[in-house]
Short mmCIF file of C-alpha atoms in Angstrom, two decimals:
data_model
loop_
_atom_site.label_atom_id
_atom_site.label_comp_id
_atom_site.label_asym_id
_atom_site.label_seq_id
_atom_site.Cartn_x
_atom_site.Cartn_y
_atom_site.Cartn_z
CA UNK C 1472 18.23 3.10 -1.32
CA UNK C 1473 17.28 6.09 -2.75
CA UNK C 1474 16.57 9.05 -0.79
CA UNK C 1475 13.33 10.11 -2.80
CA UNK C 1476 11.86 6.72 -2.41
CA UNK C 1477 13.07 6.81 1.68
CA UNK C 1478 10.83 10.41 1.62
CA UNK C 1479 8.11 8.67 -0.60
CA UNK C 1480 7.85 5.81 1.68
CA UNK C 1481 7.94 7.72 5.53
CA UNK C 1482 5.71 10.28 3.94
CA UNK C 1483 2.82 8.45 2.45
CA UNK C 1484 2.76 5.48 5.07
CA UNK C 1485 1.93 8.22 7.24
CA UNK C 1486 -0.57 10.05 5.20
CA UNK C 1487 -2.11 6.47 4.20
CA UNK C 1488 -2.36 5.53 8.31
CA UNK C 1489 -4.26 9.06 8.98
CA UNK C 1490 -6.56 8.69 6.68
CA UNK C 1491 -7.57 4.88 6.58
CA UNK C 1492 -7.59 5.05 10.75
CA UNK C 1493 -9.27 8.86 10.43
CA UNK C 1494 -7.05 9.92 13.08
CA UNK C 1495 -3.72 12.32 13.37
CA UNK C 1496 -1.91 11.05 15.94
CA UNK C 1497 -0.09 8.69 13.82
CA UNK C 1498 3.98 9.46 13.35
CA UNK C 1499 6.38 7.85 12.08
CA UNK C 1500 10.01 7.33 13.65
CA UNK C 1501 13.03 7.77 12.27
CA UNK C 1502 13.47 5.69 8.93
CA UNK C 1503 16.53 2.97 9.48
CA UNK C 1504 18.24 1.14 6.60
CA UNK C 1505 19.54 -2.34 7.41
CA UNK C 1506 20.96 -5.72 5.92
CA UNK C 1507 17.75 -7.64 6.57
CA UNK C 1508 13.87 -7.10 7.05
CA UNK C 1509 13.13 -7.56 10.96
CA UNK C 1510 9.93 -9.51 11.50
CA UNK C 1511 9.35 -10.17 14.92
CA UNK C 1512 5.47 -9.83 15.86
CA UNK C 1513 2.96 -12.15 15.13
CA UNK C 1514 1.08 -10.61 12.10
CA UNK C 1515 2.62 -9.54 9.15
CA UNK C 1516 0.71 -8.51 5.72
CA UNK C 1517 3.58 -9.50 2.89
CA UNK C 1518 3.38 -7.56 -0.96
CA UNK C 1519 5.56 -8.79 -3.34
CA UNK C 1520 7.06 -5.99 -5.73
CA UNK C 1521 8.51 -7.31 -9.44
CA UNK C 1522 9.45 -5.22 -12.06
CA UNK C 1523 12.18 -2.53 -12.16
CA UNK C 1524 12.51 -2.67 -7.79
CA UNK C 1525 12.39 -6.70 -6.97
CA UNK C 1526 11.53 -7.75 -3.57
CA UNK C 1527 9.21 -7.72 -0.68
CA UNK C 1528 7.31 -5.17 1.74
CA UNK C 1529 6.10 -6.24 4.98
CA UNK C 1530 3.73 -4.39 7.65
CA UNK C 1531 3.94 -6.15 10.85
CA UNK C 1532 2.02 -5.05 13.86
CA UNK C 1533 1.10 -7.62 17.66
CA UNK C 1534 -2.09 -9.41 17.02
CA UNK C 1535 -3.47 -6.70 19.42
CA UNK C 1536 -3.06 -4.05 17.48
CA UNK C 1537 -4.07 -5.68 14.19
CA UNK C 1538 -7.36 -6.06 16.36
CA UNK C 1539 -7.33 -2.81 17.36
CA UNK C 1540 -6.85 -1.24 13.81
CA UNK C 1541 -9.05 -3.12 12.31
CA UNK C 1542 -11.84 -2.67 14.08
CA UNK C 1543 -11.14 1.53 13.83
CA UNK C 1544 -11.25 0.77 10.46
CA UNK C 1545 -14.60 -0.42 10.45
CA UNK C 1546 -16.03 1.31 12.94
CA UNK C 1547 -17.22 -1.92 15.03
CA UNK C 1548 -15.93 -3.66 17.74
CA UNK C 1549 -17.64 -7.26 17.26
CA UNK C 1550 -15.63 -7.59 13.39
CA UNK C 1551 -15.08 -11.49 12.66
CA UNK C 1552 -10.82 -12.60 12.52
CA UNK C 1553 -11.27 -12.68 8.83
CA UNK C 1554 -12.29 -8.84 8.42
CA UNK C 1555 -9.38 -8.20 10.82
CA UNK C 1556 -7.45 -9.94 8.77
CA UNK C 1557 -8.64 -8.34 5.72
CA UNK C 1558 -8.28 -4.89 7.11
CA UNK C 1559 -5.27 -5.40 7.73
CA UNK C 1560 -4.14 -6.57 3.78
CA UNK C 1561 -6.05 -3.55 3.18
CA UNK C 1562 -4.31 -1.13 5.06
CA UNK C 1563 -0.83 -2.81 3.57
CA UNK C 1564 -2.31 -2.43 0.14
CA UNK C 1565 -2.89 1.01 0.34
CA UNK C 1566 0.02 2.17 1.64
CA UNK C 1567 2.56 -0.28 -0.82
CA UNK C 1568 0.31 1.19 -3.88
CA UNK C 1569 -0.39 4.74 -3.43
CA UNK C 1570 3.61 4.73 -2.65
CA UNK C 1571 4.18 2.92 -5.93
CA UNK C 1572 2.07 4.95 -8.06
CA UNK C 1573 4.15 7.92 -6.62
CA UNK C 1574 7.02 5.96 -7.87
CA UNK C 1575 5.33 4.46 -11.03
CA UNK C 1576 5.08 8.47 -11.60
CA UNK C 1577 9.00 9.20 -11.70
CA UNK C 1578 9.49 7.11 -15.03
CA UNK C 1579 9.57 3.50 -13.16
CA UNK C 1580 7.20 0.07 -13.44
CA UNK C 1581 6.82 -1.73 -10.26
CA UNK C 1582 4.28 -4.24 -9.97
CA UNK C 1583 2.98 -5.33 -6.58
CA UNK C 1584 1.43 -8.68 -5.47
CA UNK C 1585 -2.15 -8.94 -3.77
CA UNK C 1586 -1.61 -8.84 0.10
CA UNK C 1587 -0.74 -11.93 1.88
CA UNK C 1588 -1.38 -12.10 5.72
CA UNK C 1589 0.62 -14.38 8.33
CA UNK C 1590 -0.52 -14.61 11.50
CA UNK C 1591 3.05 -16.16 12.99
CA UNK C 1592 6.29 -14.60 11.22
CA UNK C 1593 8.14 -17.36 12.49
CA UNK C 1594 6.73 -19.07 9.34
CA UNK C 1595 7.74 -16.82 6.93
CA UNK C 1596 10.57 -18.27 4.56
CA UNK C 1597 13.89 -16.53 5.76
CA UNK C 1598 14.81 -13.81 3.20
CA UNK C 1599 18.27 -13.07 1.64
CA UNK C 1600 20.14 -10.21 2.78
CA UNK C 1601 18.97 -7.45 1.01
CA UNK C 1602 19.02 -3.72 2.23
CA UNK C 1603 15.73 -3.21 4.47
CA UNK C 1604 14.66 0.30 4.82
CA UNK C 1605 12.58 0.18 8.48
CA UNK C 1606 9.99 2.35 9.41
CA UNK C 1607 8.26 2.10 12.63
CA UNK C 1608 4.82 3.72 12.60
CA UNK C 1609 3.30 4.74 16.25
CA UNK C 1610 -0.83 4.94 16.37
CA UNK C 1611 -3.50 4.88 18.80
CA UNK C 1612 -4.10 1.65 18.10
CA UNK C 1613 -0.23 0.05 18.65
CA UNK C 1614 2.98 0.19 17.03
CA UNK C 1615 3.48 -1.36 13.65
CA UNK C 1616 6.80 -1.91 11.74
CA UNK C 1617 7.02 -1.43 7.76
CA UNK C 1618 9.93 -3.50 6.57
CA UNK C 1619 10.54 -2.13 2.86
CA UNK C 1620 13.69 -4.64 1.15
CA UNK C 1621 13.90 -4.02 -2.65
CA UNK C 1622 16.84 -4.51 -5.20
CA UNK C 1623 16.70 -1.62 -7.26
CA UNK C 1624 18.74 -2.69 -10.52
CA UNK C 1625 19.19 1.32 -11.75
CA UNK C 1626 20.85 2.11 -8.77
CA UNK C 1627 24.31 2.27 -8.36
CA UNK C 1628 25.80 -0.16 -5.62
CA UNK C 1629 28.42 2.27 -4.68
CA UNK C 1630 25.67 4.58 -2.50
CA UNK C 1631 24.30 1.77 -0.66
CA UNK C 1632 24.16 3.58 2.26
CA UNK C 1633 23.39 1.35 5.81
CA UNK C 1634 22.34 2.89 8.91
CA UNK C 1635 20.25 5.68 10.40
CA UNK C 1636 18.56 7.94 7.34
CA UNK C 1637 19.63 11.38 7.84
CA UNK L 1012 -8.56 -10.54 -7.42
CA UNK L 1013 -7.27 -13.88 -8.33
CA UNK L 1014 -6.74 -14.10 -12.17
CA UNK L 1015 -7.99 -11.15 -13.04
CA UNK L 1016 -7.12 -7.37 -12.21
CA UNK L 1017 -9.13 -4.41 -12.16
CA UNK L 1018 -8.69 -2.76 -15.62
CA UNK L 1019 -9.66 -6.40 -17.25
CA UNK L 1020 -12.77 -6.70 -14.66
CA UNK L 1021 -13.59 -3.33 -16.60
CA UNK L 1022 -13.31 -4.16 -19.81
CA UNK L 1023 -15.06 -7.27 -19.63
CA UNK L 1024 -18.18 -5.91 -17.44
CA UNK L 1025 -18.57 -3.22 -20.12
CA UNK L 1026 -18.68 -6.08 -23.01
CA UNK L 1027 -21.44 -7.80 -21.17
CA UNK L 1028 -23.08 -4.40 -21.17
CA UNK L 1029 -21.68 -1.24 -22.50
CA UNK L 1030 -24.61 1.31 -20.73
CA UNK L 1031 -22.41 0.29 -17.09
CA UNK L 1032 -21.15 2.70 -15.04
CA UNK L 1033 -18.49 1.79 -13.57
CA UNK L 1034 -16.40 4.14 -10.53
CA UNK L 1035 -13.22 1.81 -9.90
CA UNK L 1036 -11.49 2.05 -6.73
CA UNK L 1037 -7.70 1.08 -6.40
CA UNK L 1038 -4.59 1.89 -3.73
CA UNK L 1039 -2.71 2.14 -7.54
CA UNK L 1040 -3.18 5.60 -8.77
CA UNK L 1041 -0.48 6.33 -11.07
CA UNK L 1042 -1.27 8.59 -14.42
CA UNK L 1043 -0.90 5.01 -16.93
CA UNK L 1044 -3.07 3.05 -14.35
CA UNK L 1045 -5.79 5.95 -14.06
CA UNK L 1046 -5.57 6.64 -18.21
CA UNK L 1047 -5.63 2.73 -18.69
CA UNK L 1048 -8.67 2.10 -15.96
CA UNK L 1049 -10.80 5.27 -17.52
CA UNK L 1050 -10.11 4.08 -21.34
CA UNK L 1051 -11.20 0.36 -20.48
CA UNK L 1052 -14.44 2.12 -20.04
CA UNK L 1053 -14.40 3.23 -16.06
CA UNK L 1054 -16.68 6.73 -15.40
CA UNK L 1055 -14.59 7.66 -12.68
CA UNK L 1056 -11.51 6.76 -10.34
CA UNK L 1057 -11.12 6.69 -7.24
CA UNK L 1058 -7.83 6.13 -4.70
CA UNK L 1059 -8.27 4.29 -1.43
CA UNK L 1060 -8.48 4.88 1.36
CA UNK L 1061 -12.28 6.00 0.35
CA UNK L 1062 -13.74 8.64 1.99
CA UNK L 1063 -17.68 8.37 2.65
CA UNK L 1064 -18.63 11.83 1.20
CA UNK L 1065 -16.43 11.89 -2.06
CA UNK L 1066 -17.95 8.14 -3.12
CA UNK L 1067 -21.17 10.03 -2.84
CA UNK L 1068 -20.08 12.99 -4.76
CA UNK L 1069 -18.48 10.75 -7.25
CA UNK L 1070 -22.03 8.19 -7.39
CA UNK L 1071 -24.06 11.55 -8.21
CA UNK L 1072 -21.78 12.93 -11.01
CA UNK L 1073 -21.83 9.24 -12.49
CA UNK L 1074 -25.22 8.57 -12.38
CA UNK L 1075 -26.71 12.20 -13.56
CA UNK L 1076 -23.53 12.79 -16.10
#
């Protein structure tokens, strides 16, 4: 994966999580390429990318902190599952576009899908191995994962690089 | 929105009436996507996440412009 887009995608997931939860103690950990997206907790928002990077982008978070983030984000504690659960395709949205549009910016076109939200990754349709950049993402609110697998057709094979991002 | 993205929504609300004024908000901000949203007829653009006081600012330069 490319470096930039590593930087693009640590960076503004960060940014994106301090200002949609209006809070700085958000950080991210150190960015981890892989073979495979991890999904492990129970929710994960899903956003489908097509154009010139093909794949998928998941935020995955415990039910509890899906809860939790949600209701920071709208500033009530008595918020219905399906605002929750809207918040939370929100929160995905914002951070998959406004990192896209940075992207979009350096000469590509990436489209992304509308959110999708599962409440059990178990479900999820196993995915091909495809190199997974991970991101873990530590708030107030819980840890959430951002699993970020994309083929990238432009970029040579031969600096497919897999392990810890340096 | 199913069937329908923003810069069409635009388009179309500004056929049914051309006096709208429409501020779009999107997590997609990138120059073709702004230049695209603004020529379909949007007054303003705006990139989530939205903060309180610049929808305001951006409601009173839209409705007094």
């Amino acid at each position: 994966m490319r470096l930039e887009f590593v930087k693009a995608f640590t960076e503004i997931t960060q940014s994106v999580f301090i200002e949609a939860l209006s809070d700085n103690e958000v950080f991210t950990g150190q960015p981890c390429l892989t073979n495979t997206p991890h999904l492990q907790n129970t929710v994960v928002a899903t956003i489908e990318l097509t154009g010139d990077l093909s794949g998928k982008i998941f935020l995955q978070m415990e039910r509890s902190t899906a809860i939790a983030i949600g209701e920071r984000m709208l500033g009530s504690t008595k918020s219905s599952g399906t605002l929750i659960t809207s918040c939370i395709g929100e929160l995905t949205s914002m951070v998959v576009g406004r990192t896209i549009s940075w992207i979009n910016d350096q000469t590509y076109q990436i489209n992304m899908s509308p959110p999708v939200i599962t409440l059990d990754s178990t479900t999820l349709a196993p995915m091909h191995e495809l190199e997974t950049l991970i991101i873990d993402i530590k708030t107030p609110q819980g840890k959430t994962v951002l699993n970020v697998c994309f083929l990238d057709a432009g970029y040579n094979a031969t600096n497919k690089v897999t392990g810890n991002v340096h | 929105m199913p069937g329908l993205d923003g810069v069409e929504t635009v388009t179309r609300i500004c056929q049914l009436n051309p006096q709208a004024r429409i501020i779009m908000v999107s997590s997609l901000s990138y120059q073709d996507k702004v230049k695209e949203a603004l020529k379909a007829g949007a007054k303003h653009f705006i990139v989530k996440p939205i903060k309180p006081e610049i929808l305001y600012r951006v409601m009173v330069d839209v409705l007094t412009s």
